[in-house]
Short mmCIF file of C-alpha atoms in Angstrom, two decimals:
data_model
loop_
_atom_site.label_atom_id
_atom_site.label_comp_id
_atom_site.label_asym_id
_atom_site.label_seq_id
_atom_site.Cartn_x
_atom_site.Cartn_y
_atom_site.Cartn_z
CA MET A 1 3.14 0.62 62.75
CA ASN A 2 6.08 1.75 60.66
CA ASN A 3 6.20 -1.64 58.90
CA GLU A 4 2.51 -1.40 58.01
CA SER A 5 2.97 2.12 56.61
CA SER A 6 5.97 0.97 54.57
CA ASN A 7 3.99 -1.92 53.08
CA ASN A 8 1.18 0.46 52.12
CA TRP A 9 3.67 2.70 50.33
CA LYS A 10 5.08 -0.25 48.42
CA LEU A 11 1.62 -1.45 47.49
CA GLY A 12 0.63 2.01 46.31
CA ILE A 13 3.76 2.37 44.18
CA PHE A 14 3.20 -1.10 42.69
CA VAL A 15 -0.45 -0.33 41.81
CA THR A 16 0.51 3.07 40.35
CA VAL A 17 3.23 1.59 38.17
CA GLY A 18 0.85 -1.15 37.03
CA ILE A 19 -1.83 1.39 36.08
CA LEU A 20 0.72 3.49 34.16
CA LEU A 21 1.97 0.43 32.27
CA PHE A 22 -1.61 -0.57 31.45
CA ILE A 23 -2.44 2.92 30.15
CA THR A 24 0.77 3.02 28.10
CA THR A 25 0.03 -0.38 26.59
CA ILE A 26 -3.52 0.62 25.69
CA TYR A 27 -2.20 3.82 24.12
CA PHE A 28 0.33 2.07 21.88
CA ILE A 29 -2.18 -0.59 20.86
CA GLY A 30 -4.68 2.14 20.02
CA VAL A 31 -2.11 4.05 17.97
CA ASN A 32 -1.08 0.88 16.15
CA ARG A 33 -4.69 -0.04 15.37
CA ASN A 34 -5.90 3.48 14.61
CA LEU A 35 -8.25 3.56 17.59
CA PHE A 36 -7.44 7.21 18.18
CA GLY A 37 -7.75 9.96 15.59
CA SER A 38 -9.82 10.23 12.40
CA ASN A 39 -10.08 7.16 10.18
CA PHE A 40 -11.94 6.02 7.07
CA ALA A 41 -12.81 2.53 5.84
CA LEU A 42 -12.14 0.65 2.62
CA ARG A 43 -13.30 -2.79 1.52
CA SER A 44 -11.91 -5.43 -0.79
CA GLU A 45 -12.90 -8.97 -1.78
CA PHE A 46 -10.52 -11.95 -1.90
CA LYS A 47 -10.92 -15.59 -2.87
CA ASN A 48 -8.26 -16.53 -0.33
CA VAL A 49 -6.92 -14.31 2.47
CA SER A 50 -3.89 -16.62 2.97
CA GLY A 51 -3.76 -16.28 6.75
CA LEU A 52 -4.56 -12.56 6.97
CA LYS A 53 -6.28 -11.81 10.26
CA GLN A 54 -8.01 -9.01 12.09
CA GLY A 55 -5.48 -6.48 13.32
CA SER A 56 -2.96 -7.13 10.53
CA ASN A 57 -1.12 -4.06 9.27
CA VAL A 58 -2.08 -2.21 6.07
CA ARG A 59 0.77 -0.61 4.12
CA LEU A 60 1.05 1.94 1.37
CA SER A 61 4.48 2.38 -0.22
CA GLY A 62 6.02 0.46 2.68
CA ILE A 63 4.44 2.65 5.40
CA ASN A 64 1.87 1.38 7.91
CA ILE A 65 -1.28 3.41 7.32
CA GLY A 66 -3.96 1.28 8.97
CA THR A 67 -5.13 -2.13 10.08
CA VAL A 68 -7.53 -4.86 9.05
CA SER A 69 -10.71 -4.33 11.07
CA LYS A 70 -12.99 -7.17 9.88
CA ILE A 71 -12.83 -10.35 7.82
CA ASN A 72 -16.17 -11.91 6.88
CA PHE A 73 -17.40 -14.58 4.49
CA ILE A 74 -19.52 -13.43 1.55
CA SER A 75 -19.86 -16.92 0.06
CA ASP A 76 -18.05 -20.23 0.15
CA SER A 77 -15.46 -18.86 -2.30
CA LEU A 78 -15.31 -15.15 -1.47
CA VAL A 79 -14.14 -13.23 1.61
CA LEU A 80 -14.74 -9.58 2.43
CA VAL A 81 -11.88 -7.68 4.10
CA LYS A 82 -12.60 -4.34 5.73
CA ILE A 83 -9.70 -2.04 6.62
CA LEU A 84 -9.36 1.14 8.67
CA ILE A 85 -6.94 3.77 7.34
CA ARG A 86 -5.77 7.09 8.71
CA LYS A 87 -7.74 10.01 7.33
CA ASP A 88 -4.62 11.99 6.38
CA VAL A 89 -3.62 9.25 3.90
CA GLN A 90 -6.92 9.24 2.02
CA LYS A 91 -5.76 11.79 -0.55
CA TYR A 92 -3.01 9.42 -1.73
CA ILE A 93 -5.36 6.48 -2.48
CA LYS A 94 -7.23 6.65 -5.79
CA THR A 95 -10.15 4.56 -7.02
CA ASP A 96 -7.91 2.35 -9.19
CA ALA A 97 -5.72 1.31 -6.24
CA VAL A 98 -5.17 -2.43 -5.83
CA ALA A 99 -5.10 -4.42 -2.58
CA SER A 100 -2.95 -7.55 -2.23
CA ILE A 101 -1.83 -9.84 0.58
CA ALA A 102 1.86 -10.41 1.30
CA SER A 103 4.17 -11.65 4.04
CA ASP A 104 6.04 -9.34 6.40
CA GLY A 105 9.41 -10.89 5.62
CA LEU A 106 10.09 -14.39 4.35
CA MET A 107 8.10 -16.21 7.04
CA GLY A 108 6.47 -13.26 8.83
CA ASP A 109 2.84 -12.38 9.51
CA LYS A 110 0.50 -11.56 6.67
CA ILE A 111 -0.07 -7.91 5.80
CA LEU A 112 -2.32 -6.11 3.34
CA ILE A 113 -0.58 -3.91 0.79
CA ILE A 114 -2.29 -1.13 -1.16
CA THR A 115 -0.66 -0.32 -4.49
CA PRO A 116 -1.51 3.09 -6.01
CA GLY A 117 -3.20 3.04 -9.42
CA PRO A 118 -1.50 4.70 -12.43
CA GLN A 119 -4.44 6.40 -14.14
CA SER A 120 -7.29 7.58 -11.94
CA ASN A 121 -7.19 10.95 -10.18
CA THR A 122 -10.37 10.35 -8.18
CA ILE A 123 -9.79 9.96 -4.43
CA VAL A 124 -11.52 7.04 -2.73
CA LYS A 125 -14.44 7.70 -0.43
CA ASP A 126 -15.29 6.21 2.92
CA ASN A 127 -16.41 2.56 2.66
CA ASP A 128 -15.43 2.28 -1.03
CA PHE A 129 -14.43 -0.98 -2.70
CA ILE A 130 -10.97 -1.37 -4.22
CA THR A 131 -9.78 -4.12 -6.55
CA SER A 132 -7.89 -7.08 -5.11
CA TYR A 133 -4.98 -9.00 -6.61
CA LYS A 134 -3.60 -12.41 -5.69
CA THR A 135 0.17 -12.36 -5.26
CA ILE A 136 2.52 -15.34 -5.47
CA GLU A 137 2.70 -17.14 -2.14
CA ILE A 138 5.42 -19.31 -0.63
CA ASP A 139 3.10 -22.31 -1.07
CA ASP A 140 2.86 -21.58 -4.81
CA ILE A 141 6.65 -21.42 -5.09
CA LEU A 142 7.09 -24.67 -3.18
CA SER A 143 4.47 -26.34 -5.36
CA SER A 144 6.31 -25.15 -8.49
CA VAL A 145 9.62 -26.42 -7.13
CA LYS A 146 8.04 -29.81 -6.35
CA GLN A 147 6.65 -30.06 -9.87
CA SER A 148 10.06 -29.21 -11.34
CA THR A 149 11.65 -31.87 -9.15
CA ASP A 150 9.12 -34.46 -10.28
CA ASN A 151 9.79 -33.55 -13.93
CA ALA A 152 13.55 -33.87 -13.39
CA LYS A 153 12.99 -37.28 -11.80
CA THR A 154 10.92 -38.41 -14.79
CA ILE A 155 13.60 -37.23 -17.23
CA THR A 156 16.28 -39.03 -15.23
CA ASN A 157 14.30 -42.28 -15.28
CA GLU A 158 13.82 -41.98 -19.05
CA LEU A 159 17.54 -41.40 -19.54
CA VAL A 160 18.30 -44.49 -17.47
CA GLU A 161 15.86 -46.51 -19.56
CA PHE A 162 17.36 -45.15 -22.78
CA SER A 163 20.87 -46.04 -21.60
CA GLY A 164 19.69 -49.56 -20.77
CA LYS A 165 18.27 -49.98 -24.26
CA MET A 166 21.49 -48.69 -25.78
CA ASN A 167 23.50 -51.25 -23.83
CA ASN A 168 21.23 -54.06 -25.09
CA LYS A 169 22.89 -55.51 -28.20
CA ASN A 170 19.63 -56.90 -29.58
CA SER A 171 17.72 -53.64 -29.51
CA LEU A 172 16.71 -51.91 -32.75
CA LEU A 173 18.45 -48.67 -31.80
CA THR A 174 21.72 -50.49 -31.11
CA LYS A 175 21.53 -52.23 -34.51
CA ILE A 176 21.00 -48.92 -36.23
CA MET A 177 23.93 -47.34 -34.40
CA THR A 178 26.42 -50.23 -34.62
CA ASN A 179 25.41 -52.75 -37.35
CA LYS A 180 26.65 -51.46 -40.71
CA ASP A 181 24.66 -54.00 -42.78
CA PHE A 182 21.44 -53.11 -40.98
CA ALA A 183 22.12 -49.40 -41.43
CA SER A 184 22.89 -50.00 -45.14
CA ARG A 185 19.58 -51.78 -45.65
CA ILE A 186 17.75 -48.88 -44.04
CA ASP A 187 19.59 -46.46 -46.37
CA LYS A 188 18.56 -48.51 -49.41
CA THR A 189 14.97 -48.59 -48.22
CA ILE A 190 14.97 -44.81 -47.88
CA GLU A 191 16.48 -44.44 -51.36
CA ASN A 192 13.78 -46.71 -52.83
CA LEU A 193 11.10 -44.65 -51.11
CA GLN A 194 12.58 -41.47 -52.56
CA LEU A 195 12.71 -43.03 -56.05
CA SER A 196 9.12 -44.18 -55.76
CA SER A 197 8.09 -40.69 -54.72
CA ARG A 198 9.78 -39.19 -57.79
CA GLU A 199 8.14 -41.74 -60.12
CA LEU A 200 4.77 -41.06 -58.56
CA ALA A 201 5.28 -37.32 -59.07
CA LYS A 202 6.09 -37.90 -62.77
CA PHE A 203 3.05 -40.13 -63.22
CA THR A 204 0.82 -37.55 -61.55
CA SER A 205 2.16 -34.83 -63.87
CA PHE A 206 1.57 -37.07 -66.91
CA MET A 207 -2.03 -37.76 -65.87
CA ASN A 208 -2.66 -34.06 -65.30
CA ASN A 209 -1.46 -33.30 -68.87
CA LYS A 210 -3.76 -35.99 -70.28
CA MET A 211 -6.69 -34.56 -68.37
CA ASP A 212 -5.89 -31.08 -69.73
CA LEU A 213 -5.91 -32.37 -73.34
CA HIS A 214 -9.16 -34.24 -72.78
CA GLN A 215 -10.83 -31.16 -71.35
CA LYS A 216 -9.49 -29.07 -74.25
CA TYR A 217 -10.94 -31.24 -77.05
CA LEU A 218 -14.08 -32.38 -75.24
CA PRO A 219 -16.18 -29.32 -76.28
CA ILE A 220 -15.31 -29.91 -79.97
CA ARG A 221 -16.28 -33.56 -79.71
CA ASN A 222 -19.53 -32.72 -78.00
CA GLY A 223 -20.33 -30.10 -80.65
CA GLN A 224 -19.83 -32.59 -83.46
CA ILE A 225 -22.12 -35.10 -81.78
CA ILE A 226 -24.84 -32.48 -81.36
CA LEU A 227 -24.61 -31.44 -85.07
CA LYS A 228 -24.80 -35.07 -86.15
CA ALA A 229 -27.91 -35.65 -84.07
CA ALA A 230 -29.55 -32.53 -85.48
CA PHE A 231 -28.89 -33.51 -89.10
CA LEU A 232 -30.13 -37.05 -88.54
CA ILE A 233 -33.37 -35.72 -87.11
CA CYS A 234 -33.85 -33.40 -90.06
CA GLY A 235 -32.72 -36.08 -92.55
CA THR A 236 -30.10 -33.82 -94.11
CA ALA A 237 -26.90 -34.85 -92.36
CA PRO A 238 -23.83 -34.29 -94.54
CA LYS A 239 -22.01 -37.50 -95.37
CA LYS A 240 -18.69 -35.84 -94.74
CA LEU A 241 -19.55 -34.99 -91.15
CA ILE A 242 -21.00 -38.43 -90.56
CA GLY A 243 -17.88 -40.03 -91.96
CA LEU A 244 -15.74 -37.79 -89.71
CA GLN A 245 -17.66 -38.93 -86.67
CA GLN A 246 -17.36 -42.58 -87.66
CA ASN A 247 -13.61 -42.20 -87.94
#
């Protein structure tokens, strides 16, 4: 009889402790997820939530102020994120606040960060939309590092190829660098090109001067021809003018 009573006491204590632990766990989960107290909702749209999930923390200035309550698809390229925030923090969030997704530590869980806006003084209302911003992710950094590595590999291969060509005695670059006769011929060719350029410039200047003289005396010539034609038509053309034209 005493053994049965003792077992009942142990069972009762075990059940009581279990209930207390369950209640305590529910309480802390509720506090962490803002299930108790007054809350308000905000919404934001993202093209990629980068692993953010329901229940993730929401932070303002490094302080947990709420949680992500829902994540739903709007379209195949847009996701709606709804967050629950403590009512006492609402006065610190303005309409130009920006929401972004970051990691809690280097490889930690994803969190949603709200950055206060610099200009607006209007406090957000319940169920308002706030602007979203895509931050740099670890995947982006790794992709950039990979691209830099690939570029370095390409440059290295080109340097190896260039060194191989330099070591080849029959290559054009080696002849230019080492063969004095070949280099001298190239210098003479460049000098001839420079001389030809100077002669061409002189010829162009000479032709421009000729064209200027032609344009200068062309009106006089045309005037004389017109006068000659007029006198011939009238039959009274002066012999002096006609002789001038014939000369």
